[in-house]
PDB file of C-alpha atoms in Angstrom:
ATOM      1  CA  MET A   1      23.117 -92.959 175.573  1.00  0.00           C
ATOM      2  CA  GLU A   2      24.609 -93.275 179.028  1.00  0.00           C
ATOM      3  CA  ASP A   3      28.400 -93.449 179.035  1.00  0.00           C
ATOM      4  CA  ASN A   4      28.508 -96.851 180.725  1.00  0.00           C
ATOM      5  CA  THR A   5      25.993 -98.169 178.196  1.00  0.00           C
ATOM      6  CA  LEU A   6      28.259 -97.134 175.318  1.00  0.00           C
ATOM      7  CA  GLU A   7      31.114 -99.117 176.821  1.00  0.00           C
ATOM      8  CA  LYS A   8      28.905-102.174 177.305  1.00  0.00           C
ATOM      9  CA  LYS A   9      27.532-101.822 173.767  1.00  0.00           C
ATOM     10  CA  TYR A  10      31.041-102.167 172.316  1.00  0.00           C
ATOM     11  CA  ASN A  11      32.270-104.995 174.590  1.00  0.00           C
ATOM     12  CA  LYS A  12      31.117-107.812 172.284  1.00  0.00           C
ATOM     13  CA  PHE A  13      32.546-105.973 169.275  1.00  0.00           C
ATOM     14  CA  ILE A  14      35.913-105.551 171.040  1.00  0.00           C
ATOM     15  CA  ILE A  15      36.006-109.228 172.009  1.00  0.00           C
ATOM     16  CA  ALA A  16      35.068-110.338 168.488  1.00  0.00           C
ATOM     17  CA  VAL A  17      37.609-108.075 166.768  1.00  0.00           C
ATOM     18  CA  SER A  18      40.314-109.062 169.265  1.00  0.00           C
ATOM     19  CA  ILE A  19      39.804-112.713 168.363  1.00  0.00           C
ATOM     20  CA  VAL A  20      39.008-112.406 164.652  1.00  0.00           C
ATOM     21  CA  ILE A  21      41.986-110.214 163.663  1.00  0.00           C
ATOM     22  CA  PRO A  22      44.750-112.506 165.001  1.00  0.00           C
ATOM     23  CA  VAL A  23      42.983-115.634 163.702  1.00  0.00           C
ATOM     24  CA  VAL A  24      42.401-114.163 160.232  1.00  0.00           C
ATOM     25  CA  VAL A  25      45.970-112.819 160.075  1.00  0.00           C
ATOM     26  CA  ALA A  26      47.350-116.233 161.098  1.00  0.00           C
ATOM     27  CA  ILE A  27      45.250-117.956 158.433  1.00  0.00           C
ATOM     28  CA  LEU A  28      46.060-115.434 155.705  1.00  0.00           C
ATOM     29  CA  PHE A  29      49.740-115.530 156.658  1.00  0.00           C
ATOM     30  CA  GLY A  30      49.731-119.157 155.496  1.00  0.00           C
ATOM     31  CA  VAL A  31      47.728-118.480 152.329  1.00  0.00           C
ATOM     32  CA  LYS A  32      49.730-117.887 149.170  1.00  0.00           C
ATOM     33  CA  LEU A  33      47.701-116.505 146.285  1.00  0.00           C
ATOM     34  CA  LYS A  34      49.849-118.404 143.783  1.00  0.00           C
ATOM     35  CA  ASP A  35      48.629-121.672 145.373  1.00  0.00           C
ATOM     36  CA  PHE A  36      45.114-120.752 144.228  1.00  0.00           C
ATOM     37  CA  GLY A  37      46.125-120.112 140.634  1.00  0.00           C
ATOM     38  CA  PHE A  38      46.509-116.341 140.946  1.00  0.00           C
ATOM     39  CA  ASN A  39      49.452-115.080 138.946  1.00  0.00           C
ATOM     40  CA  VAL A  40      50.390-112.277 141.347  1.00  0.00           C
ATOM     41  CA  GLU A  41      53.794-110.660 141.515  1.00  0.00           C
ATOM     42  CA  PRO A  42      55.297-110.651 145.017  1.00  0.00           C
ATOM     43  CA  LEU A  43      54.652-107.326 146.713  1.00  0.00           C
ATOM     44  CA  SER A  44      58.311-107.096 147.692  1.00  0.00           C
ATOM     45  CA  PHE A  45      58.174-103.287 147.836  1.00  0.00           C
ATOM     46  CA  LEU A  46      55.867-103.378 150.896  1.00  0.00           C
ATOM     47  CA  PRO A  47      58.185-104.228 153.836  1.00  0.00           C
ATOM     48  CA  PRO A  48      59.989-100.852 153.929  1.00  0.00           C
ATOM     49  CA  ILE A  49      56.617 -99.110 153.539  1.00  0.00           C
ATOM     50  CA  TYR A  50      54.940-100.978 156.369  1.00  0.00           C
ATOM     51  CA  ALA A  51      58.049-100.614 158.546  1.00  0.00           C
ATOM     52  CA  THR A  52      57.908 -96.858 157.908  1.00  0.00           C
ATOM     53  CA  THR A  53      54.205 -96.954 158.789  1.00  0.00           C
ATOM     54  CA  ASN A  54      55.172 -98.526 162.131  1.00  0.00           C
ATOM     55  CA  GLY A  55      57.766 -95.790 162.677  1.00  0.00           C
ATOM     56  CA  ILE A  56      55.228 -93.074 161.903  1.00  0.00           C
ATOM     57  CA  THR A  57      52.786 -94.753 164.292  1.00  0.00           C
ATOM     58  CA  ALA A  58      55.391 -94.527 167.075  1.00  0.00           C
ATOM     59  CA  VAL A  59      55.939 -90.817 166.388  1.00  0.00           C
ATOM     60  CA  VAL A  60      52.180 -90.165 166.275  1.00  0.00           C
ATOM     61  CA  LEU A  61      51.663 -91.991 169.588  1.00  0.00           C
ATOM     62  CA  VAL A  62      54.316 -89.887 171.329  1.00  0.00           C
ATOM     63  CA  TRP A  63      52.921 -86.715 169.747  1.00  0.00           C
ATOM     64  CA  ALA A  64      49.415 -87.651 170.932  1.00  0.00           C
ATOM     65  CA  VAL A  65      50.600 -88.114 174.518  1.00  0.00           C
ATOM     66  CA  LEU A  66      52.412 -84.772 174.402  1.00  0.00           C
ATOM     67  CA  ALA A  67      49.251 -83.141 173.017  1.00  0.00           C
ATOM     68  CA  ILE A  68      47.057 -84.405 175.856  1.00  0.00           C
ATOM     69  CA  LYS A  69      49.662 -83.450 178.458  1.00  0.00           C
ATOM     70  CA  LYS A  70      49.439 -79.915 177.066  1.00  0.00           C
ATOM     71  CA  GLY A  71      45.642 -80.071 177.311  1.00  0.00           C
ATOM     72  CA  ASN A  72      45.008 -80.259 173.573  1.00  0.00           C
ATOM     73  CA  GLN A  73      42.265 -82.882 173.636  1.00  0.00           C
ATOM     74  CA  LYS A  74      41.137 -82.351 170.023  1.00  0.00           C
ATOM     75  CA  LEU A  75      44.659 -82.860 168.620  1.00  0.00           C
ATOM     76  CA  HIS A  76      45.116 -85.889 170.889  1.00  0.00           C
ATOM     77  CA  GLU A  77      41.874 -87.401 169.609  1.00  0.00           C
ATOM     78  CA  ARG A  78      42.830 -86.830 165.956  1.00  0.00           C
ATOM     79  CA  LEU A  79      46.316 -88.239 166.450  1.00  0.00           C
ATOM     80  CA  MET A  80      45.025 -91.352 168.196  1.00  0.00           C
ATOM     81  CA  THR A  81      42.498 -91.947 165.418  1.00  0.00           C
ATOM     82  CA  PHE A  82      45.354 -91.514 162.924  1.00  0.00           C
ATOM     83  CA  ALA A  83      47.498 -94.003 164.896  1.00  0.00           C
ATOM     84  CA  ILE A  84      44.692 -96.563 164.674  1.00  0.00           C
ATOM     85  CA  ALA A  85      44.361 -95.931 160.920  1.00  0.00           C
ATOM     86  CA  LEU A  86      48.123 -96.365 160.504  1.00  0.00           C
ATOM     87  CA  SER A  87      47.990 -99.655 162.407  1.00  0.00           C
ATOM     88  CA  VAL A  88      45.163-100.911 160.189  1.00  0.00           C
ATOM     89  CA  ALA A  89      47.126 -99.836 157.080  1.00  0.00           C
ATOM     90  CA  PHE A  90      50.176-101.691 158.411  1.00  0.00           C
ATOM     91  CA  LEU A  91      48.126-104.823 158.955  1.00  0.00           C
ATOM     92  CA  VAL A  92      46.652-104.751 155.434  1.00  0.00           C
ATOM     93  CA  MET A  93      50.090-104.270 153.844  1.00  0.00           C
ATOM     94  CA  TYR A  94      51.668-106.945 156.065  1.00  0.00           C
ATOM     95  CA  VAL A  95      49.040-109.528 155.136  1.00  0.00           C
ATOM     96  CA  ALA A  96      49.176-108.561 151.430  1.00  0.00           C
ATOM     97  CA  TYR A  97      52.951-108.987 151.426  1.00  0.00           C
ATOM     98  CA  HIS A  98      52.805-112.395 153.093  1.00  0.00           C
ATOM     99  CA  MET A  99      50.027-113.598 150.763  1.00  0.00           C
ATOM    100  CA  THR A 100      52.232-112.859 147.739  1.00  0.00           C
ATOM    101  CA  SER A 101      55.724-113.591 149.067  1.00  0.00           C
ATOM    102  CA  ASP A 102      57.506-116.391 150.838  1.00  0.00           C
ATOM    103  CA  SER A 103      58.588-115.645 154.393  1.00  0.00           C
ATOM    104  CA  THR A 104      62.129-114.386 154.784  1.00  0.00           C
ATOM    105  CA  LYS A 105      64.368-116.392 157.078  1.00  0.00           C
ATOM    106  CA  TYR A 106      66.539-114.461 159.486  1.00  0.00           C
ATOM    107  CA  GLY A 107      70.175-115.102 158.592  1.00  0.00           C
ATOM    108  CA  GLY A 108      71.937-113.598 161.579  1.00  0.00           C
ATOM    109  CA  GLU A 109      74.028-115.747 163.876  1.00  0.00           C
ATOM    110  CA  GLY A 110      75.186-115.874 167.471  1.00  0.00           C
ATOM    111  CA  ALA A 111      73.742-113.622 170.156  1.00  0.00           C
ATOM    112  CA  LEU A 112      72.134-111.361 167.558  1.00  0.00           C
ATOM    113  CA  ARG A 113      69.945-114.275 166.455  1.00  0.00           C
ATOM    114  CA  TYR A 114      68.576-114.642 170.009  1.00  0.00           C
ATOM    115  CA  VAL A 115      68.023-110.886 170.268  1.00  0.00           C
ATOM    116  CA  TYR A 116      66.137-110.909 166.956  1.00  0.00           C
ATOM    117  CA  PHE A 117      63.855-113.773 167.947  1.00  0.00           C
ATOM    118  CA  PHE A 118      63.214-112.286 171.405  1.00  0.00           C
ATOM    119  CA  ILE A 119      62.196-108.982 169.801  1.00  0.00           C
ATOM    120  CA  LEU A 120      60.136-110.776 167.136  1.00  0.00           C
ATOM    121  CA  VAL A 121      58.250-113.003 169.593  1.00  0.00           C
ATOM    122  CA  THR A 122      57.509-110.164 172.035  1.00  0.00           C
ATOM    123  CA  HIS A 123      56.461-107.971 169.101  1.00  0.00           C
ATOM    124  CA  ILE A 124      54.023-110.613 167.816  1.00  0.00           C
ATOM    125  CA  LEU A 125      52.558-111.459 171.229  1.00  0.00           C
ATOM    126  CA  LEU A 126      52.106-107.823 172.198  1.00  0.00           C
ATOM    127  CA  SER A 127      50.654-106.957 168.783  1.00  0.00           C
ATOM    128  CA  ILE A 128      47.896-109.451 169.585  1.00  0.00           C
ATOM    129  CA  ALA A 129      47.428-108.169 173.141  1.00  0.00           C
ATOM    130  CA  ILE A 130      47.325-104.544 172.018  1.00  0.00           C
ATOM    131  CA  ILE A 131      44.187-104.996 169.904  1.00  0.00           C
ATOM    132  CA  PRO A 132      41.679-105.146 172.786  1.00  0.00           C
ATOM    133  CA  LEU A 133      43.676-102.593 174.790  1.00  0.00           C
ATOM    134  CA  VAL A 134      43.539-100.026 171.978  1.00  0.00           C
ATOM    135  CA  LEU A 135      39.849-100.656 171.370  1.00  0.00           C
ATOM    136  CA  ILE A 136      38.909-100.450 175.058  1.00  0.00           C
ATOM    137  CA  THR A 137      40.985 -97.293 175.498  1.00  0.00           C
ATOM    138  CA  TYR A 138      39.393 -95.715 172.437  1.00  0.00           C
ATOM    139  CA  VAL A 139      35.826 -96.634 173.441  1.00  0.00           C
ATOM    140  CA  ARG A 140      36.351 -95.234 176.936  1.00  0.00           C
ATOM    141  CA  ALA A 141      37.403 -91.940 175.379  1.00  0.00           C
ATOM    142  CA  LEU A 142      34.376 -91.975 173.065  1.00  0.00           C
ATOM    143  CA  ALA A 143      32.173 -92.641 176.094  1.00  0.00           C
ATOM    144  CA  LYS A 144      33.849 -89.693 177.828  1.00  0.00           C
ATOM    145  CA  ARG A 145      34.898 -91.986 180.678  1.00  0.00           C
ATOM    146  CA  PHE A 146      38.224 -90.177 180.907  1.00  0.00           C
ATOM    147  CA  ASP A 147      39.060 -91.510 184.385  1.00  0.00           C
ATOM    148  CA  ARG A 148      38.821 -95.088 183.080  1.00  0.00           C
ATOM    149  CA  HIS A 149      40.409 -94.053 179.768  1.00  0.00           C
ATOM    150  CA  ARG A 150      43.508 -92.641 181.487  1.00  0.00           C
ATOM    151  CA  LYS A 151      43.854 -95.731 183.665  1.00  0.00           C
ATOM    152  CA  ILE A 152      44.021 -98.154 180.722  1.00  0.00           C
ATOM    153  CA  ALA A 153      45.904 -95.709 178.466  1.00  0.00           C
ATOM    154  CA  LYS A 154      48.823 -95.914 180.909  1.00  0.00           C
ATOM    155  CA  ILE A 155      49.081 -99.598 179.963  1.00  0.00           C
ATOM    156  CA  THR A 156      48.076 -99.308 176.296  1.00  0.00           C
ATOM    157  CA  PHE A 157      50.481 -96.511 175.336  1.00  0.00           C
ATOM    158  CA  PRO A 158      53.811 -98.145 176.270  1.00  0.00           C
ATOM    159  CA  LEU A 159      52.779-101.513 174.854  1.00  0.00           C
ATOM    160  CA  TRP A 160      51.551 -99.990 171.584  1.00  0.00           C
ATOM    161  CA  LEU A 161      54.708 -97.886 171.365  1.00  0.00           C
ATOM    162  CA  TYR A 162      56.813-101.021 171.934  1.00  0.00           C
ATOM    163  CA  VAL A 163      54.944-102.849 169.146  1.00  0.00           C
ATOM    164  CA  ALA A 164      55.406 -99.930 166.744  1.00  0.00           C
ATOM    165  CA  VAL A 165      59.113 -99.482 167.508  1.00  0.00           C
ATOM    166  CA  THR A 166      59.939-103.194 167.494  1.00  0.00           C
ATOM    167  CA  GLY A 167      58.161-103.503 164.135  1.00  0.00           C
ATOM    168  CA  VAL A 168      60.794-101.155 162.732  1.00  0.00           C
ATOM    169  CA  VAL A 169      63.608-102.972 164.560  1.00  0.00           C
ATOM    170  CA  VAL A 170      62.477-106.371 163.242  1.00  0.00           C
ATOM    171  CA  TYR A 171      62.389-104.952 159.705  1.00  0.00           C
ATOM    172  CA  LEU A 172      65.865-103.422 160.038  1.00  0.00           C
ATOM    173  CA  MET A 173      67.271-106.678 161.386  1.00  0.00           C
ATOM    174  CA  ILE A 174      65.739-108.908 158.695  1.00  0.00           C
ATOM    175  CA  SER A 175      65.960-106.560 155.700  1.00  0.00           C
ATOM    176  CA  PRO A 176      69.468-107.674 154.657  1.00  0.00           C
ATOM    177  CA  TYR A 177      68.022-111.168 154.100  1.00  0.00           C
ATOM    178  CA  TYR A 178      65.142-110.203 151.809  1.00  0.00           C
ATOM    179  CA  VAL A 179      65.375-111.713 148.318  1.00  0.00           C
ATOM    180  CA  HIS A 180      65.099-108.936 145.753  1.00  0.00           C
TER     181      HIS A 180
END
C-alpha cells in the first residue's frame, strides 16, 4: 500500500474517533451507575492511579523524544505506543471513576481557585484537541511519512505533554477535597 494511501485510509477513522471519544466521555461523565439500579461501590481508589498514569505518560513522552533524538527509532516507536496505551488506560479509569462517584468540587479560594480552573479548562480542551493530533502523528509514522510525522509531532508533543502534566497538577490541587 502506498504511504499516502495509508494516511487517507485512516482519515475517516481519525475523524470518527476524534468525535466519538469526547462525546462518549461527556455522556458517560453524566451517567451514574447507581441511577440505573446498579449497586456499585464508588471507585474512589482510582484518582491517584489515573493521576500517576498521567505522570508516567509525561515521562514516557519525554523519554520517547530523547530516544528519537539519539536515533533509536525502535525504542521511540515502542515508547509512543506505550504512551497511547497509557492514555487509553487513563481514559477508561477516569470514566469508570466518574460513573461510580460524584464529582468533587474544588474547595480552594482566592487566586488559587482561578489558577485551578484555568489549568482544568486548558487541560480539558487540549485533551480533546490532542486526540486527532496523536492519531495523525501516529499514522504518519506508520506510513513512514517521517517528514510529515516530524512536522506534526512538533505540535503534538508539547500539547500532549501539557495534558499529561496538567492532569497530575489538577489531581494534586483537587485531592484534598476528595470525600474518602
